[in-house]
Short mmCIF file of C-alpha atoms in Angstrom, two decimals:
data_model
loop_
_atom_site.label_atom_id
_atom_site.label_comp_id
_atom_site.label_asym_id
_atom_site.label_seq_id
_atom_site.Cartn_x
_atom_site.Cartn_y
_atom_site.Cartn_z
CA MET A 1 10.30 115.80 147.51
CA ARG A 2 10.10 119.22 147.68
CA VAL A 3 11.48 121.41 148.93
CA LEU A 4 11.71 125.13 149.83
CA ILE A 5 15.31 127.30 150.79
CA THR A 6 15.35 130.56 151.87
CA GLY A 7 19.51 131.91 151.28
CA SER A 8 20.33 129.91 149.02
CA SER A 9 21.84 132.00 146.54
CA SER A 10 24.87 131.14 147.77
CA GLY A 11 27.10 129.91 150.67
CA ILE A 12 25.56 126.50 152.53
CA GLY A 13 22.03 127.08 151.15
CA TYR A 14 23.24 126.89 147.80
CA GLU A 15 25.13 123.38 148.31
CA VAL A 16 22.13 122.22 149.95
CA GLY A 17 20.05 123.21 146.89
CA VAL A 18 22.93 121.99 144.56
CA ARG A 19 22.60 117.96 145.88
CA LEU A 20 18.79 117.42 146.16
CA ALA A 21 18.64 118.61 142.43
CA LYS A 22 21.15 116.67 141.20
CA ALA A 23 19.15 114.09 143.29
CA GLY A 24 16.21 114.47 141.88
CA HIS A 25 14.27 115.98 144.17
CA LEU A 26 11.57 119.87 143.23
CA VAL A 27 14.01 122.35 144.65
CA TYR A 28 13.32 125.98 145.28
CA MET A 29 15.89 127.94 145.07
CA THR A 30 15.75 131.61 146.64
CA GLY A 31 17.71 135.27 146.56
CA ARG A 32 16.69 138.20 148.44
CA THR A 33 16.62 140.53 145.22
CA VAL A 34 15.97 140.77 141.38
CA LYS A 35 19.75 141.06 140.62
CA GLU A 36 20.30 137.91 143.11
CA VAL A 37 18.46 135.66 141.42
CA TYR A 38 18.95 136.63 137.46
CA TYR A 39 22.88 135.79 138.97
CA LEU A 40 21.06 132.45 140.74
CA ARG A 41 19.48 131.06 137.96
CA GLN A 42 22.89 131.66 135.62
CA LYS A 43 24.86 129.69 137.84
CA LEU A 44 22.85 126.91 138.08
CA GLN A 45 22.64 126.50 134.31
CA ARG A 46 25.82 126.99 133.54
CA GLU A 47 26.36 123.54 136.20
CA GLY A 48 23.40 122.08 134.94
CA VAL A 49 21.53 122.04 137.83
CA ASN A 50 17.80 121.80 137.34
CA ALA A 51 15.83 124.60 140.12
CA VAL A 52 13.63 126.60 140.64
CA CYS A 53 14.69 129.92 141.10
CA LEU A 54 12.60 132.92 142.96
CA LYS A 55 12.65 136.05 144.65
CA LEU A 56 12.03 135.97 148.17
CA ASP A 57 12.89 138.80 150.58
CA LEU A 58 11.72 137.42 154.34
CA LEU A 59 10.86 141.19 154.91
CA THR A 60 8.78 141.82 152.09
CA ASP A 61 5.20 140.18 150.44
CA ASP A 62 7.88 138.00 149.56
CA ILE A 63 6.59 135.65 152.43
CA TYR A 64 2.90 134.86 151.33
CA LEU A 65 4.78 132.34 148.67
CA ALA A 66 4.33 130.12 151.44
CA ASN A 67 0.03 129.78 150.65
CA SER A 68 0.73 128.34 146.79
CA LEU A 69 3.95 126.59 146.71
CA ASP A 70 2.37 122.96 147.76
CA ILE A 71 5.96 121.98 149.41
CA ASP A 72 6.72 119.21 151.95
CA CYS A 73 10.10 120.88 153.04
CA LEU A 74 11.70 123.79 154.01
CA PHE A 75 14.65 125.50 154.52
CA ASN A 76 14.63 128.02 156.64
CA HIS A 77 18.54 129.35 156.22
CA ALA A 78 17.94 133.07 155.37
CA GLY A 79 20.11 135.00 157.96
CA VAL A 80 22.25 138.69 159.41
CA GLY A 81 24.76 139.26 161.11
CA VAL A 82 26.21 142.44 162.31
CA SER A 83 28.42 142.83 165.04
CA GLY A 84 30.03 145.88 168.23
CA SER A 85 29.11 146.23 171.33
CA MET A 86 25.68 145.92 173.08
CA LEU A 87 26.69 148.65 175.29
CA THR A 88 26.72 150.93 171.81
CA THR A 89 25.19 149.71 168.97
CA ASP A 90 22.18 151.89 167.50
CA ASP A 91 19.01 150.75 168.70
CA LYS A 92 18.35 150.31 164.35
CA ALA A 93 20.44 147.66 163.82
CA LEU A 94 19.07 145.46 166.67
CA ARG A 95 15.52 145.81 165.44
CA ASP A 96 17.62 144.74 161.75
CA VAL A 97 19.07 141.49 162.87
CA TYR A 98 16.65 140.09 165.07
CA GLU A 99 13.40 141.53 162.46
CA VAL A 100 15.41 138.89 159.69
CA ASN A 101 16.24 136.43 161.93
CA PHE A 102 14.38 136.55 164.40
CA PHE A 103 10.24 137.84 163.56
CA ARG A 104 10.03 137.84 160.18
CA SER A 105 11.96 133.90 160.09
CA PHE A 106 9.38 132.44 162.63
CA LEU A 107 6.74 134.48 160.45
CA PHE A 108 7.14 132.74 157.15
CA LEU A 109 8.04 129.24 159.28
CA LYS A 110 4.43 129.42 161.01
CA LEU A 111 3.01 130.58 157.22
CA VAL A 112 4.35 127.18 156.09
CA SER A 113 3.26 124.97 158.68
CA GLN A 114 0.26 126.02 158.98
CA HIS A 115 -0.41 124.95 154.71
CA MET A 116 1.22 121.90 155.77
CA ILE A 117 -1.41 121.05 158.09
CA LYS A 118 -3.79 122.54 156.03
CA ARG A 119 -2.13 120.13 153.01
CA HIS A 120 -2.20 116.99 155.51
CA LEU A 121 0.98 117.00 154.51
CA ASN A 122 4.18 115.04 156.54
CA GLY A 123 6.14 117.92 156.17
CA LYS A 124 9.48 118.69 157.51
CA ILE A 125 11.15 121.94 158.92
CA PHE A 126 14.40 122.64 159.31
CA VAL A 127 15.61 126.44 160.27
CA THR A 128 18.79 127.54 160.75
CA SER A 129 19.79 128.48 164.01
CA SER A 130 24.70 129.04 165.65
CA LEU A 131 26.83 127.37 168.23
CA LEU A 132 26.96 130.48 168.93
CA ALA A 133 23.39 131.23 170.63
CA LEU A 134 24.93 128.26 172.87
CA TYR A 135 28.30 129.83 173.60
CA PRO A 136 28.28 134.06 172.33
CA LEU A 137 30.81 135.79 171.70
CA PRO A 138 32.06 139.25 172.23
CA PHE A 139 30.52 142.21 170.44
CA LEU A 140 28.62 139.14 168.20
CA GLY A 141 26.10 138.64 170.54
CA ILE A 142 22.89 140.85 169.05
CA TYR A 143 23.54 137.88 165.90
CA SER A 144 23.99 135.31 168.69
CA SER A 145 20.41 136.17 171.06
CA SER A 146 18.71 136.76 167.81
CA LYS A 147 19.59 132.50 167.08
CA ALA A 148 18.84 131.69 170.42
CA ALA A 149 15.25 133.24 170.07
CA ILE A 150 15.11 131.37 166.57
CA SER A 151 16.12 128.37 168.56
CA SER A 152 14.49 128.44 171.58
CA LEU A 153 11.52 128.82 169.61
CA VAL A 154 12.10 125.37 167.89
CA LYS A 155 12.69 123.49 170.03
CA ALA A 156 9.13 124.59 171.64
CA MET A 157 7.68 123.55 168.05
CA GLN A 158 8.74 120.83 168.31
CA ILE A 159 7.51 119.31 171.63
CA GLU A 160 3.79 121.18 170.41
CA SER A 161 3.76 119.53 167.44
CA ARG A 162 4.28 115.97 169.77
CA VAL A 163 1.80 116.80 172.41
CA LEU A 164 -0.53 118.01 169.52
CA ASP A 165 -0.14 114.30 167.39
CA LEU A 166 0.95 116.73 163.73
CA SER A 167 2.43 115.60 161.15
CA LEU A 168 5.36 117.66 161.26
CA SER A 169 9.05 117.24 161.94
CA PHE A 170 10.94 120.68 163.47
CA CYS A 171 15.27 120.13 162.44
CA LEU A 172 17.44 123.27 164.28
CA ILE A 173 20.76 123.01 162.55
CA GLU A 174 23.08 124.48 165.54
CA MET A 175 26.35 125.24 162.41
CA GLY A 176 29.18 126.44 163.59
CA ALA A 177 31.87 128.81 161.29
CA TYR A 178 32.35 127.65 158.04
CA SER A 179 33.91 129.40 155.87
CA THR A 180 31.76 130.86 153.55
CA GLY A 181 33.15 134.47 154.41
CA PHE A 182 29.49 135.44 156.16
CA ASN A 183 31.97 135.18 159.70
CA GLN A 184 34.71 137.96 158.81
CA PHE A 185 31.87 140.33 156.95
CA MET A 186 30.56 140.34 160.30
CA VAL A 187 33.63 140.49 162.59
CA ASP A 188 35.42 143.07 160.39
CA GLY A 189 33.03 144.93 161.01
CA ILE A 190 33.28 145.98 165.17
CA GLU A 191 35.45 148.21 163.64
CA LYS A 192 32.30 150.85 162.84
CA TYR A 193 30.97 150.43 166.45
CA GLN A 194 34.26 151.24 168.26
CA ALA A 195 37.11 153.20 169.20
CA LEU A 196 39.90 151.45 168.29
CA ASN A 197 41.16 151.25 172.14
CA GLY A 198 43.86 148.98 173.36
CA LYS A 199 41.57 146.51 174.92
CA PHE A 200 39.64 147.02 172.18
CA LEU A 201 41.90 145.98 169.89
CA SER A 202 43.14 142.99 171.37
CA ILE A 203 39.81 141.77 171.53
CA TYR A 204 38.83 142.09 168.39
CA ASN A 205 42.54 141.00 166.63
CA TYR A 206 42.16 137.79 168.95
CA GLN A 207 38.56 136.60 168.37
CA LYS A 208 39.81 137.28 164.36
CA LYS A 209 42.17 134.70 164.96
CA LEU A 210 39.48 132.48 166.76
CA PHE A 211 37.20 132.36 163.76
CA SER A 212 40.53 132.27 160.83
CA ILE A 213 41.12 128.75 163.31
CA LEU A 214 37.55 127.75 164.00
CA GLU A 215 36.55 128.04 160.18
CA SER A 216 35.55 124.83 158.69
CA GLN A 217 36.60 124.55 155.04
CA ASN A 218 35.00 121.39 154.27
CA ILE A 219 31.14 123.46 152.78
CA ASP A 220 30.56 119.63 151.84
CA ASN A 221 30.20 117.66 154.94
CA LEU A 222 27.30 119.98 156.41
CA ALA A 223 25.38 120.06 153.45
CA ASN A 224 26.15 116.15 152.56
CA ASN A 225 25.05 116.13 156.30
CA ILE A 226 21.46 118.02 155.86
CA VAL A 227 20.52 115.97 152.73
CA LYS A 228 20.97 112.51 154.96
CA GLU A 229 18.02 114.85 157.37
CA MET A 230 15.92 115.41 154.50
CA THR A 231 16.23 112.99 153.38
CA LYS A 232 14.44 110.92 156.13
CA ASN A 233 11.21 110.20 157.34
CA LYS A 234 11.97 111.72 161.38
CA PRO A 235 14.70 113.41 160.92
CA ARG A 236 16.54 114.38 164.01
CA LYS A 237 15.68 117.33 166.46
CA ILE A 238 18.89 119.00 166.94
CA LEU A 239 21.84 119.13 164.06
CA ARG A 240 24.68 120.46 165.64
CA LEU A 241 27.75 120.56 163.58
CA PRO A 242 31.18 120.71 163.15
CA TRP A 243 31.00 118.82 166.62
CA LEU A 244 35.30 119.89 167.30
CA GLN A 245 33.91 123.87 167.10
CA ALA A 246 31.01 123.03 170.05
CA ILE A 247 33.83 121.07 172.15
CA LEU A 248 36.07 123.97 171.67
CA LEU A 249 33.96 126.64 171.82
CA LYS A 250 32.02 125.11 175.04
CA VAL A 251 35.53 124.87 177.14
CA TYR A 252 35.88 128.87 175.35
CA PHE A 253 32.93 129.40 177.30
CA VAL A 254 34.54 127.72 180.37
CA PHE A 255 37.20 130.08 180.62
CA PHE A 256 37.22 132.57 179.05
CA GLY A 257 33.07 133.29 179.48
#
């Protein structure tokens, strides 16, 4: 299997790439900047992992790598997050998040899909979304809605692929909070956009505590499950992990949403 992983210089993308490479697959791992790619290559060498490291910034012409790599599996994992009230966050923050998480992410997976169809490949495309697409939390509305948009788009592509009888499989990964630093970075950023009045401060503190409680430390389990689906001929349509967080967020949404 020939796999390209966007956003794989660290965290979950990195762990998935390492597992695939150790299993003997050809893996293209990417970083957004030249510096990220350099440190990624050094880290892989220290761990004895053989993978191809590439610069891939979705906001640049790097996306046209999709036309030159004969891959049969894409893990579209790159994304950004921002926090703040929907009523006070500036428009630029909204546009920046949607540009990466939705517009450019979709353009890249579309280019990859077209390349797979042209080459008659039985392609598999995995797209990272979030449980927050289903259960948005206050002050994380921009991130949540961008993931809801990409989730909806992938579900539509799953239906279209079946109707058009294409040899493509789309798997939507709606993941919860994992301890990679990404979630705490978003929550901590809320403070920049709000005056710390009493009510806001209580919500901010509660939400920070909520993430610290919910965050799963077991990245290995998620990475192993993603790799397992990638190696199947027909991966499932939706991979939702960890399941306990999905239940807890649903309860939270029912009572406090």
